[in-house]
Short mmCIF file of C-alpha atoms in Angstrom, two decimals:
data_model
loop_
_atom_site.label_atom_id
_atom_site.label_comp_id
_atom_site.label_asym_id
_atom_site.label_seq_id
_atom_site.Cartn_x
_atom_site.Cartn_y
_atom_site.Cartn_z
CA MET A 5 -16.93 -18.70 -41.29
CA ALA A 6 -18.84 -21.43 -39.31
CA ILE A 7 -19.70 -21.09 -35.32
CA THR A 8 -17.44 -21.79 -33.11
CA TYR A 9 -17.18 -22.17 -29.39
CA TYR A 10 -14.34 -21.14 -26.78
CA PRO A 11 -13.82 -21.83 -23.40
CA ARG A 12 -14.94 -19.05 -21.32
CA PRO A 13 -13.28 -18.92 -17.56
CA GLU A 14 -16.11 -19.94 -15.30
CA ILE A 15 -15.87 -16.88 -12.64
CA LEU A 16 -17.35 -14.60 -15.91
CA ALA A 17 -20.25 -16.36 -15.77
CA HIS A 18 -21.25 -14.59 -12.28
CA PRO A 19 -24.17 -11.87 -12.69
CA GLY A 20 -21.65 -9.15 -10.34
CA PHE A 21 -19.94 -8.53 -13.49
CA GLU A 22 -23.03 -7.01 -15.12
CA GLN A 23 -24.72 -5.43 -12.01
CA GLY A 24 -22.35 -2.99 -10.76
CA HIS A 25 -18.70 -3.02 -9.31
CA VAL A 26 -17.06 -5.97 -8.61
CA VAL A 27 -13.98 -6.84 -5.96
CA ILE A 28 -11.62 -9.47 -7.13
CA GLU A 29 -9.37 -10.81 -4.17
CA ALA A 30 -6.68 -12.88 -5.72
CA SER A 31 -3.81 -14.95 -4.05
CA ALA A 32 -0.39 -15.58 -5.88
CA GLY A 33 -0.66 -18.04 -8.78
CA THR A 34 -4.64 -18.09 -8.77
CA GLY A 35 -4.85 -16.80 -12.18
CA LYS A 36 -5.15 -12.89 -11.73
CA THR A 37 -3.93 -11.99 -15.08
CA TYR A 38 -5.76 -14.61 -16.78
CA THR A 39 -8.84 -13.84 -15.34
CA LEU A 40 -8.25 -9.81 -16.20
CA GLU A 41 -7.62 -10.41 -19.74
CA HIS A 42 -10.15 -12.46 -20.47
CA LEU A 43 -12.75 -10.06 -18.70
CA VAL A 44 -11.80 -7.42 -20.90
CA LEU A 45 -12.75 -10.26 -23.91
CA ASP A 46 -16.17 -10.75 -21.94
CA LEU A 47 -16.93 -7.27 -22.17
CA VAL A 48 -15.99 -6.96 -26.13
CA ILE A 49 -18.18 -10.46 -26.93
CA HIS A 50 -21.12 -9.22 -25.11
CA GLY A 51 -21.36 -5.98 -26.76
CA ARG A 52 -21.04 -3.89 -23.21
CA ALA A 53 -18.54 -2.01 -24.17
CA ASP A 54 -15.84 -1.29 -27.14
CA ILE A 55 -12.43 -1.76 -26.61
CA GLU A 56 -11.69 1.79 -26.49
CA GLN A 57 -14.05 2.01 -23.60
CA ILE A 58 -12.66 -0.08 -21.17
CA LEU A 59 -9.67 1.32 -18.76
CA VAL A 60 -7.05 -1.12 -17.40
CA VAL A 61 -4.44 0.29 -15.45
CA THR A 62 -1.81 -2.06 -13.79
CA PHE A 63 1.10 -1.08 -11.78
CA THR A 64 4.56 -1.44 -14.18
CA ASP A 65 5.37 -0.58 -17.50
CA ALA A 66 6.48 -3.88 -17.97
CA ALA A 67 3.21 -5.71 -16.72
CA THR A 68 1.67 -2.83 -19.19
CA ARG A 69 3.53 -4.32 -22.18
CA GLU A 70 2.79 -7.72 -21.27
CA LEU A 71 -0.81 -7.28 -20.50
CA ARG A 72 -1.34 -5.43 -23.99
CA GLU A 73 -0.08 -8.24 -25.82
CA ARG A 74 -1.81 -10.96 -23.83
CA ILE A 75 -5.32 -9.22 -24.49
CA ARG A 76 -4.71 -8.87 -28.28
CA ALA A 77 -3.13 -12.48 -28.59
CA LEU A 78 -6.46 -13.58 -26.72
CA ILE A 79 -8.71 -11.72 -29.09
CA ARG A 80 -6.96 -13.13 -32.35
CA LYS A 81 -7.08 -16.16 -30.66
CA VAL A 82 -10.78 -16.35 -29.76
CA CYS A 83 -11.35 -14.74 -33.01
CA ASP A 84 -9.54 -17.18 -35.21
CA GLY A 85 -9.85 -20.78 -32.89
CA GLY A 86 -12.31 -22.67 -31.14
CA THR A 87 -14.35 -25.50 -31.57
CA PRO A 88 -17.37 -25.95 -34.09
CA ASP A 89 -18.45 -28.79 -31.42
CA LYS A 90 -21.54 -27.03 -29.09
CA PRO A 91 -21.47 -27.77 -25.69
CA ALA A 92 -24.24 -29.23 -23.38
CA GLU A 93 -26.92 -27.04 -22.61
CA ARG A 94 -25.69 -27.05 -18.95
CA ASP A 95 -22.05 -25.65 -20.00
CA ARG A 96 -23.44 -22.79 -22.37
CA GLU A 97 -22.29 -20.18 -19.95
CA LEU A 98 -18.84 -22.08 -19.94
CA TYR A 99 -18.29 -21.04 -23.61
CA TRP A 100 -17.82 -18.07 -25.77
CA LYS A 101 -20.41 -18.35 -28.75
CA VAL A 102 -18.29 -17.23 -31.78
CA ASP A 103 -20.73 -16.31 -34.66
CA ALA A 104 -20.26 -13.74 -37.51
CA VAL A 105 -21.81 -11.15 -35.24
CA ILE A 106 -19.45 -11.84 -32.36
CA ARG A 107 -16.54 -12.26 -34.74
CA ASN A 108 -17.04 -8.96 -36.63
CA ARG A 109 -17.09 -7.46 -33.01
CA LEU A 110 -13.67 -9.25 -32.37
CA GLN A 111 -12.39 -8.33 -35.72
CA GLU A 112 -13.26 -4.65 -35.17
CA ALA A 113 -11.41 -4.64 -31.76
CA LEU A 114 -8.29 -5.69 -33.35
CA PHE A 115 -8.39 -3.09 -35.86
CA ARG A 116 -8.56 -0.55 -33.07
CA PHE A 117 -6.72 -1.82 -30.55
CA ASP A 118 -3.89 0.72 -30.68
CA GLY A 119 -6.50 2.80 -29.17
CA ALA A 120 -7.12 0.42 -25.95
CA ALA A 121 -6.35 2.26 -22.84
CA ILE A 122 -3.96 -0.27 -20.94
CA PHE A 123 -1.80 2.37 -18.54
CA THR A 124 0.36 2.22 -15.68
CA ILE A 125 -1.57 4.55 -13.50
CA HIS A 126 1.14 7.32 -14.05
CA GLY A 127 0.92 6.95 -17.62
CA PHE A 128 -3.16 7.28 -17.19
CA CYS A 129 -2.79 10.60 -15.51
CA GLN A 130 -0.48 11.92 -17.80
CA ARG A 131 -2.83 11.33 -20.79
CA ILE A 132 -5.65 12.95 -18.98
CA LEU A 133 -3.41 16.06 -18.06
CA ALA A 134 -2.34 16.17 -21.60
CA GLU A 135 -5.59 15.83 -23.47
CA GLN A 136 -7.79 17.92 -20.90
CA ALA A 137 -5.06 20.49 -20.35
CA PHE A 138 -7.43 23.36 -20.77
CA LEU A 139 -10.11 21.79 -18.01
CA GLY A 140 -7.37 20.80 -15.71
CA GLY A 141 -5.62 23.71 -15.57
CA ARG A 142 -2.24 22.92 -17.30
CA LEU A 143 0.03 23.92 -20.24
CA PHE A 144 -0.60 22.04 -23.36
CA ASN A 145 3.28 21.00 -23.59
CA GLN A 146 4.65 19.82 -20.50
CA GLU A 147 8.30 18.11 -19.89
CA HIS A 148 9.05 15.74 -17.77
CA GLY A 149 11.70 16.41 -14.67
CA ASP A 150 13.51 14.87 -12.34
CA GLY A 151 11.06 15.25 -8.74
CA ARG A 152 14.12 14.96 -6.58
CA GLU A 153 16.40 17.52 -8.07
CA LEU A 154 13.71 19.76 -8.55
CA PHE A 155 12.65 19.50 -5.09
CA GLY A 156 16.50 19.78 -3.89
CA LEU A 157 16.53 23.17 -5.77
CA ALA A 158 13.55 24.34 -4.07
CA PHE A 159 14.71 23.25 -0.66
CA ARG A 160 18.08 24.96 -1.09
CA GLU A 161 16.56 28.63 -2.15
CA GLU A 162 13.82 28.04 0.37
CA VAL A 163 16.13 27.49 3.23
CA ARG A 164 18.47 30.59 2.51
CA ARG A 165 15.57 32.73 2.69
CA VAL A 166 14.38 31.08 5.97
CA LEU A 167 18.13 31.48 7.41
CA ALA A 168 17.72 35.24 6.58
CA GLU A 169 14.29 36.17 8.48
CA GLU A 170 13.30 36.56 11.89
CA SER A 171 10.65 34.18 12.29
CA PRO A 172 9.95 31.11 14.47
CA THR A 173 10.95 28.94 11.86
CA GLY A 174 14.08 31.00 10.89
CA ASP A 175 15.06 30.61 14.64
CA ALA A 176 14.05 26.73 14.76
CA LEU A 177 16.24 26.58 11.64
CA ARG A 178 19.36 28.22 12.91
CA SER A 179 19.29 26.45 16.53
CA TRP A 180 19.02 22.92 14.47
CA ILE A 181 21.87 23.80 12.57
CA GLU A 182 24.39 25.12 15.36
CA GLU A 183 23.39 21.74 16.99
CA GLU A 184 25.52 20.21 14.09
CA ASN A 185 22.31 18.61 11.99
CA SER A 186 22.86 18.05 8.52
CA LEU A 187 20.80 19.97 5.92
CA ARG A 188 21.42 17.02 3.45
CA GLU A 189 19.28 14.78 5.90
CA LEU A 190 16.90 17.20 6.29
CA GLN A 191 16.32 17.67 2.70
CA GLU A 192 15.88 14.03 2.76
CA LEU A 193 13.38 13.71 5.30
CA LEU A 194 11.21 16.40 3.62
CA TYR A 195 11.44 15.14 0.12
CA ASN A 196 10.44 11.62 1.40
CA CYS A 197 7.32 13.13 3.39
CA HIS A 198 6.58 15.23 0.00
CA ARG A 199 6.51 11.88 -2.00
CA GLU A 200 3.72 10.31 0.72
CA GLY A 201 1.83 13.30 0.96
CA CYS A 202 2.84 14.45 4.93
CA PRO A 203 1.12 15.97 6.66
CA GLU A 204 -1.86 16.86 4.43
CA ARG A 205 -2.44 13.73 2.67
CA SER A 206 -0.57 11.31 4.96
CA LEU A 207 -0.23 11.51 9.08
CA LEU A 208 2.93 12.13 10.48
CA THR A 209 3.46 10.25 13.93
CA PRO A 210 4.67 11.43 16.32
CA ARG A 211 2.61 14.59 15.61
CA TRP A 212 3.82 18.43 15.79
CA ASP A 213 1.65 19.01 18.49
CA PRO A 214 2.92 21.04 21.48
CA PRO A 215 -0.42 22.69 23.19
CA GLY A 216 -1.55 18.76 22.76
CA PHE A 217 1.78 17.75 24.36
CA ARG A 218 1.48 20.20 27.04
CA ALA A 219 -2.49 19.43 27.81
CA ALA A 220 -1.34 15.83 28.07
CA ILE A 221 1.42 16.83 31.07
CA LYS A 222 -1.24 18.77 32.72
CA SER A 223 -3.41 15.81 32.93
CA LEU A 224 -0.88 13.75 34.85
CA PRO A 225 -1.81 12.65 38.06
CA ARG A 226 0.11 14.03 40.81
CA LYS A 227 3.68 12.61 41.95
CA GLU A 228 2.35 12.52 45.61
CA GLU A 229 -0.90 10.57 44.40
CA LEU A 230 1.35 7.88 42.74
CA HIS A 231 3.56 7.35 45.39
CA THR A 232 0.66 6.52 47.82
CA SER A 233 -0.73 4.15 45.19
CA ILE A 234 2.66 2.53 44.81
CA GLU A 235 2.93 1.75 48.50
CA SER A 236 -0.77 0.82 48.88
CA PHE A 237 -1.05 -1.39 45.80
CA PHE A 238 2.43 -3.13 45.68
CA ILE A 239 3.56 -5.56 48.35
CA ASN A 240 6.82 -6.67 46.90
CA ALA A 241 9.24 -3.98 48.16
CA HIS A 242 11.36 -4.30 44.99
CA GLN A 243 8.54 -3.22 43.21
CA LYS A 244 7.69 -0.53 45.35
CA LYS A 245 11.24 0.79 45.02
CA GLY A 246 11.36 0.26 41.19
CA TYR A 247 8.08 2.12 40.39
CA ARG A 248 9.12 4.95 42.81
CA ARG A 249 12.40 5.50 40.68
CA LEU A 250 10.73 5.47 37.49
CA ILE A 251 7.87 8.14 38.80
CA ASN A 252 10.67 10.19 40.17
CA ARG A 253 12.56 10.34 36.86
CA LEU A 254 9.55 11.43 35.15
CA PHE A 255 8.52 14.16 37.14
CA ASP A 256 12.04 15.41 37.21
CA ILE A 257 12.09 15.60 33.33
CA LEU A 258 8.87 17.88 33.56
CA GLU A 259 10.51 20.31 35.94
CA PRO A 260 8.90 23.86 34.90
CA GLY A 261 11.17 26.11 32.60
CA SER A 262 12.05 23.10 30.35
CA ASN A 263 11.78 24.02 26.66
CA PHE A 264 9.26 22.04 24.32
CA THR A 265 12.10 20.18 22.28
CA GLU A 266 14.37 19.49 24.65
CA THR A 267 11.25 18.09 26.98
CA VAL A 268 10.47 15.75 24.17
CA LEU A 269 13.66 14.38 23.68
CA LEU A 270 14.09 13.39 27.35
CA ILE A 271 10.65 12.20 27.36
CA GLN A 272 11.46 9.72 24.67
CA GLU A 273 14.88 9.03 26.18
CA TRP A 274 13.07 8.13 29.67
CA ALA A 275 9.97 6.04 27.53
CA GLY A 276 12.77 3.76 25.80
CA LYS A 277 15.22 3.10 28.83
CA GLU A 278 15.18 -0.30 29.63
CA CYS A 279 15.20 -1.44 33.41
CA SER A 280 14.49 -4.00 35.86
CA ILE A 281 11.24 -4.41 38.27
CA ASN A 282 11.11 -7.80 39.87
CA LYS A 283 13.17 -9.41 37.56
CA ILE A 284 10.91 -8.22 34.74
CA ARG A 285 13.29 -6.28 32.05
CA ASP A 286 11.41 -3.89 29.72
CA ASN A 287 11.44 0.09 28.77
CA GLN A 288 10.13 1.96 31.66
CA SER A 289 6.74 3.22 29.79
CA SER A 290 6.40 -0.88 29.12
CA HIS A 291 6.59 -1.04 32.72
CA ILE A 292 3.80 1.87 33.63
CA ARG A 293 1.22 0.32 30.94
CA ARG A 294 1.56 -3.52 32.78
CA ALA A 295 1.21 -1.95 36.21
CA ALA A 296 -1.76 -0.02 34.69
CA MET A 297 -3.24 -3.43 33.34
CA MET A 298 -3.02 -5.46 36.51
CA LYS A 299 -5.98 -6.44 38.28
CA GLY A 300 -7.34 -3.88 40.63
CA ALA A 301 -4.76 -1.57 39.70
CA PRO A 302 -5.13 2.03 41.15
CA ASP A 303 -6.93 4.81 38.95
CA SER A 304 -3.79 7.11 39.66
CA PHE A 305 -1.48 4.24 37.29
CA LYS A 306 -4.28 3.98 34.70
CA LYS A 307 -4.57 7.81 34.33
CA LEU A 308 -0.76 7.88 33.91
CA ALA A 309 -0.76 5.30 31.41
CA GLY A 310 -3.16 7.18 29.35
CA ALA A 311 -1.25 10.18 29.54
CA LEU A 312 1.70 8.92 28.33
CA ASP A 313 0.27 7.38 25.33
CA LYS A 314 -1.21 10.93 24.55
CA MET A 315 2.46 12.57 24.91
CA MET A 316 4.13 9.91 22.92
CA GLN A 317 1.64 10.39 19.91
CA ARG A 318 2.80 13.94 20.13
CA ALA A 319 6.44 13.85 21.00
CA ALA A 320 7.48 14.82 18.00
CA THR A 321 11.27 15.79 17.52
CA GLY A 322 12.71 18.91 16.04
CA SER A 323 12.64 17.45 12.44
CA SER A 324 9.02 17.09 12.67
CA PHE A 325 8.39 20.73 12.92
CA PHE A 326 9.88 21.10 9.67
CA VAL A 327 7.35 19.05 8.17
CA TYR A 328 4.69 21.18 9.29
CA PHE A 329 6.27 24.64 9.35
CA LEU A 330 9.45 24.34 6.25
CA LEU A 331 8.36 21.61 3.81
CA PRO A 332 4.76 23.69 2.70
CA ARG A 333 7.29 26.55 1.85
CA VAL A 334 9.24 24.51 -0.42
CA GLN A 335 6.22 22.53 -1.97
CA ALA A 336 4.80 26.18 -2.80
CA ARG A 337 7.95 27.34 -4.10
CA LEU A 338 8.56 23.91 -6.22
CA ARG A 339 4.96 24.56 -7.74
CA ALA A 340 5.46 27.64 -8.69
CA ARG A 341 8.94 26.79 -10.43
CA LYS A 342 7.37 23.80 -11.99
CA LEU A 343 4.57 25.47 -13.21
CA SER A 344 6.58 28.41 -14.89
CA LEU A 345 9.04 25.83 -16.86
CA GLY A 346 6.36 23.54 -18.07
CA LEU A 347 7.68 20.80 -15.69
CA ILE A 348 5.95 17.91 -14.54
CA ASP A 349 7.14 14.88 -12.36
CA TYR A 350 5.57 11.37 -11.56
CA ASP A 351 3.57 12.85 -8.32
CA ASP A 352 2.49 15.65 -10.24
CA MET A 353 0.85 13.17 -12.73
CA LEU A 354 -1.27 12.05 -9.55
CA LEU A 355 -2.18 15.18 -8.19
CA GLY A 356 -2.97 16.94 -11.11
CA VAL A 357 -5.82 14.74 -11.97
CA GLN A 358 -6.81 14.60 -8.11
CA GLU A 359 -7.28 18.44 -8.58
CA ALA A 360 -8.76 18.59 -11.58
CA LEU A 361 -11.35 16.14 -10.50
CA ASN A 362 -12.00 18.68 -7.76
CA GLY A 363 -11.31 21.71 -9.13
CA GLU A 364 -13.98 24.47 -10.91
CA ASN A 365 -13.85 22.41 -13.89
CA ALA A 366 -14.73 19.09 -12.51
CA ARG A 367 -18.27 18.70 -13.88
CA PRO A 368 -17.16 19.03 -17.51
CA LEU A 369 -14.19 17.06 -17.16
CA LEU A 370 -15.78 14.25 -15.26
CA ALA A 371 -18.53 13.99 -17.98
CA LEU A 372 -15.94 13.48 -20.56
CA LEU A 373 -14.14 11.02 -18.70
CA ARG A 374 -16.79 8.96 -17.99
CA GLN A 375 -18.27 9.51 -21.51
CA ARG A 376 -14.87 7.82 -22.52
CA TRP A 377 -14.67 4.81 -20.24
CA LYS A 378 -17.41 2.82 -19.08
CA TYR A 379 -15.35 -0.03 -17.14
CA ALA A 380 -12.24 0.41 -15.12
CA LEU A 381 -10.10 -2.54 -14.54
CA VAL A 382 -7.33 -2.02 -11.81
CA ASP A 383 -4.66 -4.40 -11.47
CA GLU A 384 -2.94 -4.70 -8.30
CA PHE A 385 -5.29 -2.54 -6.31
CA GLN A 386 -3.27 -3.47 -2.70
CA ASP A 387 -0.61 -0.89 -4.00
CA THR A 388 -2.95 1.83 -4.26
CA ASP A 389 -2.52 5.21 -2.46
CA PRO A 390 -5.47 7.61 -1.53
CA VAL A 391 -5.01 10.02 -4.36
CA GLN A 392 -5.24 7.13 -6.85
CA TRP A 393 -7.95 5.59 -5.09
CA GLU A 394 -9.82 9.12 -5.25
CA ILE A 395 -9.20 9.41 -8.86
CA PHE A 396 -10.67 5.88 -9.80
CA ARG A 397 -13.69 6.77 -7.04
CA ARG A 398 -14.52 10.00 -8.51
CA ILE A 399 -14.37 9.18 -12.04
CA PHE A 400 -16.11 5.21 -11.92
CA VAL A 401 -17.71 5.01 -8.72
CA ASP A 402 -19.44 8.83 -7.71
CA GLY A 403 -21.65 9.37 -10.85
CA GLU A 404 -24.62 8.69 -11.12
CA ASP A 405 -24.60 6.70 -14.55
CA ASP A 406 -23.89 3.25 -15.51
CA HIS A 407 -19.93 2.86 -14.58
CA HIS A 408 -17.77 -0.33 -13.33
CA LEU A 409 -14.74 -0.64 -11.43
CA TYR A 410 -13.26 -3.80 -10.88
CA ILE A 411 -10.63 -3.89 -8.69
CA ILE A 412 -8.23 -6.75 -8.23
CA GLY A 413 -5.59 -7.35 -5.92
CA ASP A 414 -4.22 -9.33 -2.62
CA PRO A 415 -3.63 -7.06 0.21
CA LYS A 416 -0.86 -9.63 1.36
CA GLN A 417 1.42 -9.12 -1.61
CA ALA A 418 1.32 -5.27 -0.67
CA ILE A 419 4.90 -3.98 -1.22
CA TYR A 420 4.94 -0.46 -2.26
CA GLY A 421 4.53 1.36 1.41
CA PHE A 422 7.77 3.40 0.34
CA ARG A 423 6.03 5.32 -2.51
CA GLY A 424 2.84 5.68 -0.38
CA ALA A 425 0.97 2.98 -0.93
CA ASP A 426 -1.03 1.99 1.70
CA VAL A 427 -2.92 -1.56 2.51
CA TYR A 428 -5.66 0.47 4.81
CA THR A 429 -6.53 2.30 1.44
CA TYR A 430 -7.28 -1.12 -0.29
CA GLU A 431 -9.32 -1.96 2.80
CA LEU A 432 -11.26 1.66 2.73
CA ALA A 433 -11.93 1.06 -1.00
CA LYS A 434 -12.82 -2.54 -0.53
CA ASN A 435 -15.31 -1.80 2.26
CA HIS A 436 -16.31 1.56 0.39
CA LEU A 437 -17.26 -0.69 -2.59
CA LEU A 438 -18.62 -3.58 -0.97
CA LYS A 439 -20.69 -1.82 1.76
CA GLU A 440 -21.69 1.57 0.38
CA CYS A 441 -22.03 0.60 -3.43
CA HIS A 442 -23.03 -3.10 -3.00
CA ALA A 443 -20.06 -4.36 -5.11
CA THR A 444 -19.63 -8.23 -5.35
CA ARG A 445 -16.89 -9.90 -3.85
CA MET A 446 -15.35 -12.50 -5.91
CA PRO A 447 -12.14 -14.75 -4.49
CA LEU A 448 -10.20 -16.93 -6.57
CA ARG A 449 -9.75 -19.97 -4.91
CA LYS A 450 -7.37 -22.46 -6.72
CA ASN A 451 -3.88 -21.71 -7.09
CA TYR A 452 -2.58 -22.97 -10.69
CA ARG A 453 1.22 -22.34 -10.34
CA SER A 454 1.98 -24.65 -7.64
CA THR A 455 1.78 -28.81 -7.01
CA GLN A 456 -0.76 -29.97 -4.35
CA GLU A 457 1.90 -30.82 -2.30
CA LEU A 458 3.64 -27.21 -1.86
CA ILE A 459 -0.24 -25.85 -1.69
CA THR A 460 -1.06 -28.09 1.46
CA ALA A 461 2.67 -27.10 2.81
CA VAL A 462 2.64 -23.34 2.48
CA ASN A 463 -1.31 -23.46 3.58
CA THR A 464 -0.17 -25.41 6.92
CA LEU A 465 2.43 -22.53 7.62
CA LEU A 466 0.59 -19.72 6.68
CA THR A 467 -2.66 -20.88 8.69
CA ALA A 468 -1.14 -22.62 11.66
CA THR A 469 -2.24 -20.64 14.96
CA GLY A 470 -0.33 -19.01 17.59
CA GLU A 471 -0.68 -16.75 20.67
CA GLY A 472 -1.39 -13.73 18.44
CA LYS A 473 -3.92 -11.04 18.98
CA ASP A 474 -5.73 -12.47 15.58
CA GLY A 475 -5.40 -15.89 16.44
CA GLY A 476 -2.09 -16.24 15.29
CA GLY A 477 -1.14 -17.24 11.72
CA PHE A 478 1.36 -16.05 9.32
CA PHE A 479 -0.82 -13.06 8.27
CA SER A 480 -3.17 -11.09 10.49
CA GLY A 481 -4.77 -8.10 10.64
CA LEU A 482 -5.90 -6.53 7.25
CA ASN A 483 -4.08 -8.88 4.99
CA ARG A 484 -4.90 -12.06 7.33
CA TYR A 485 -5.31 -15.60 5.25
CA ASP A 486 -8.67 -16.54 5.95
CA GLU A 487 -9.18 -18.31 2.68
CA PRO A 488 -6.53 -20.72 1.79
CA VAL A 489 -6.29 -21.48 -1.79
CA GLY A 490 -6.70 -24.83 -3.22
CA TRP A 491 -4.76 -26.82 -5.64
CA GLY A 492 -5.93 -26.33 -9.48
CA LYS A 493 -3.55 -27.55 -12.13
CA ALA A 494 0.08 -28.23 -11.84
CA GLY A 495 0.70 -31.61 -11.47
CA PRO A 496 3.47 -33.43 -8.99
CA ALA A 497 6.94 -32.24 -9.02
CA PHE A 498 9.84 -34.92 -9.13
CA GLU A 499 14.00 -34.26 -8.33
CA ASN A 500 16.26 -36.98 -9.16
CA GLY A 501 13.17 -39.16 -10.21
CA LYS A 502 11.65 -39.23 -6.47
CA PRO A 503 8.88 -36.67 -5.39
CA ALA A 504 10.06 -33.43 -4.33
CA VAL A 505 10.01 -31.98 -1.01
CA PRO A 506 7.80 -29.15 -0.87
CA VAL A 507 9.28 -27.07 2.16
CA HIS A 508 13.11 -27.30 3.41
CA LEU A 509 13.67 -26.05 6.67
CA VAL A 510 16.89 -23.71 6.31
CA HIS A 511 19.51 -23.76 9.41
CA LEU A 512 21.72 -20.56 9.82
CA TYR A 513 24.39 -20.14 12.09
CA GLY A 514 26.79 -17.23 12.73
CA GLU A 515 30.21 -19.39 13.40
CA GLY A 516 30.44 -18.42 17.08
CA GLU A 517 29.08 -14.92 16.22
CA PRO A 518 25.29 -13.94 17.09
CA LEU A 519 22.97 -13.61 14.12
CA THR A 520 21.75 -10.15 13.03
CA ALA A 521 18.77 -9.16 10.47
CA ASP A 522 22.06 -8.17 8.13
CA SER A 523 23.82 -11.69 8.50
CA ILE A 524 20.11 -13.59 8.11
CA ARG A 525 19.27 -11.79 4.69
CA LYS A 526 22.82 -12.56 3.39
CA GLY A 527 23.00 -16.03 4.35
CA LEU A 528 19.53 -16.49 3.03
CA ALA A 529 20.56 -14.70 -0.17
CA HIS A 530 23.38 -17.27 -0.34
CA PHE A 531 21.28 -20.40 0.14
CA ILE A 532 18.46 -19.21 -2.68
CA ALA A 533 21.39 -18.65 -5.08
CA ARG A 534 23.04 -22.07 -4.75
CA GLU A 535 19.54 -23.66 -4.88
CA ILE A 536 18.74 -22.00 -7.70
CA GLU A 537 22.24 -22.99 -9.31
CA ARG A 538 21.51 -26.57 -8.06
CA LEU A 539 17.88 -26.81 -9.76
CA LEU A 540 19.75 -25.48 -13.22
CA GLU A 541 22.28 -28.51 -13.15
CA PRO A 542 21.35 -31.30 -15.82
CA ARG A 543 21.80 -33.97 -13.47
CA THR A 544 19.40 -32.44 -11.02
CA GLY A 545 16.31 -33.76 -12.64
CA LEU A 546 13.62 -31.29 -11.44
CA MET A 547 10.49 -31.82 -13.34
CA VAL A 548 6.90 -30.71 -12.72
CA LEU A 549 4.32 -32.38 -14.65
CA GLU A 550 1.11 -30.23 -15.80
CA LYS A 551 -2.58 -32.22 -14.60
CA GLY A 552 -3.76 -34.43 -16.75
#
């Protein structure tokens, strides 16, 4: 068959893909999946890896199925298609030259495609645990169990044991029940903490730290010293009266003899209670902080504000006590039960691999995994949690041999915090790869999904400056929008023969009642449903033209 040429995405000509790890940052509509599937093909075409040596991880089963079919279809399309016209010399990096050798390589990839490693993160970890059960310290045959149901059973068994014993945990649980608290709510709290890795992998705040809380109380300035500062610093009589009242209420709570839990609850109540001082209404702790930040503020107020911050960071309620002292016991019982019955849940898949990669058989296990996969492409990396990042780091980053990790994500789209995902993990991983491993950062700069008018309008909204501490803008902090995307492909949109308006202002009103978050959500949902219905009407005539 004759030599053919097939268009190659411009970004793949970047030398960073051959030199090491790569961080691809992609806003919505910038061709993230398109880049990923072509990257897999590029590795195969240039002989850098066989199809089975490339690990592709995305977040959902549906995305995995779609990506698998798209990569298979792309390989077939390049193998059978293309143009015989040779590109200009200056454009040769923008085309794949498909000769007999490359075509044979692509046909081999198609023949062996069922062995391609395209998984969700849980599917990837399950495969490791199943195939390397001996090195991972797991049973060869494990059944999937309902994590919530198994946790509930372990929780109830451990609660019965704790209630029958004389111990600080038993005393606390009996007192907690006597105060008419719900065991069902406690079970739900501990289950959520268990899923998010509290308190070992994920910090629980406020912390259960009685010694630290008491130390913060001892660091408070004396009541008399604060009264003296109030008299000398504030001129307005209303301010003096307001701050004296705050200080007196605070020190009344801290009278000796109060137990820890009671003091914590009273401190929290005091801090959150609102009052007015000199016509400024705010909670009491904010009044203290505001006074400490005034020009020329007394040292006693600065010391008071610092001590209050430390107290609030350690002002954990009674339920936090159980996260630290009851949850580990429930988890130990849960592990023992699942191990004896050969059961595994979704969280076990990740934790099992993490433990195996750090256990006594870690060295031979890592050698096997690194021999099997040379490249890892991880999609939706903004939804990665610390355990997932550690797994990828141990396999593809920490080794001394030639392995490559390509992560693809957009911190603005991080949505899985409820499952333990953490945009700070994304930032940690990105910084480690860029600074410690000299990875290449490659932003995708063009949106191919939206019209030029819509992109311009949305960029205007998202980059508008305001009074925020990060300079304003819709996004700030780790997911700020520093690099607005440009227009890539889509042509103009028309509605009823006229240019479509890219942005609409929706005004919600409460029919005489104040708007609440719930009513706003419902109002927007109704508006969106009506708008979809309207756009689907044939007479609406909404049309988007492709560029060119």
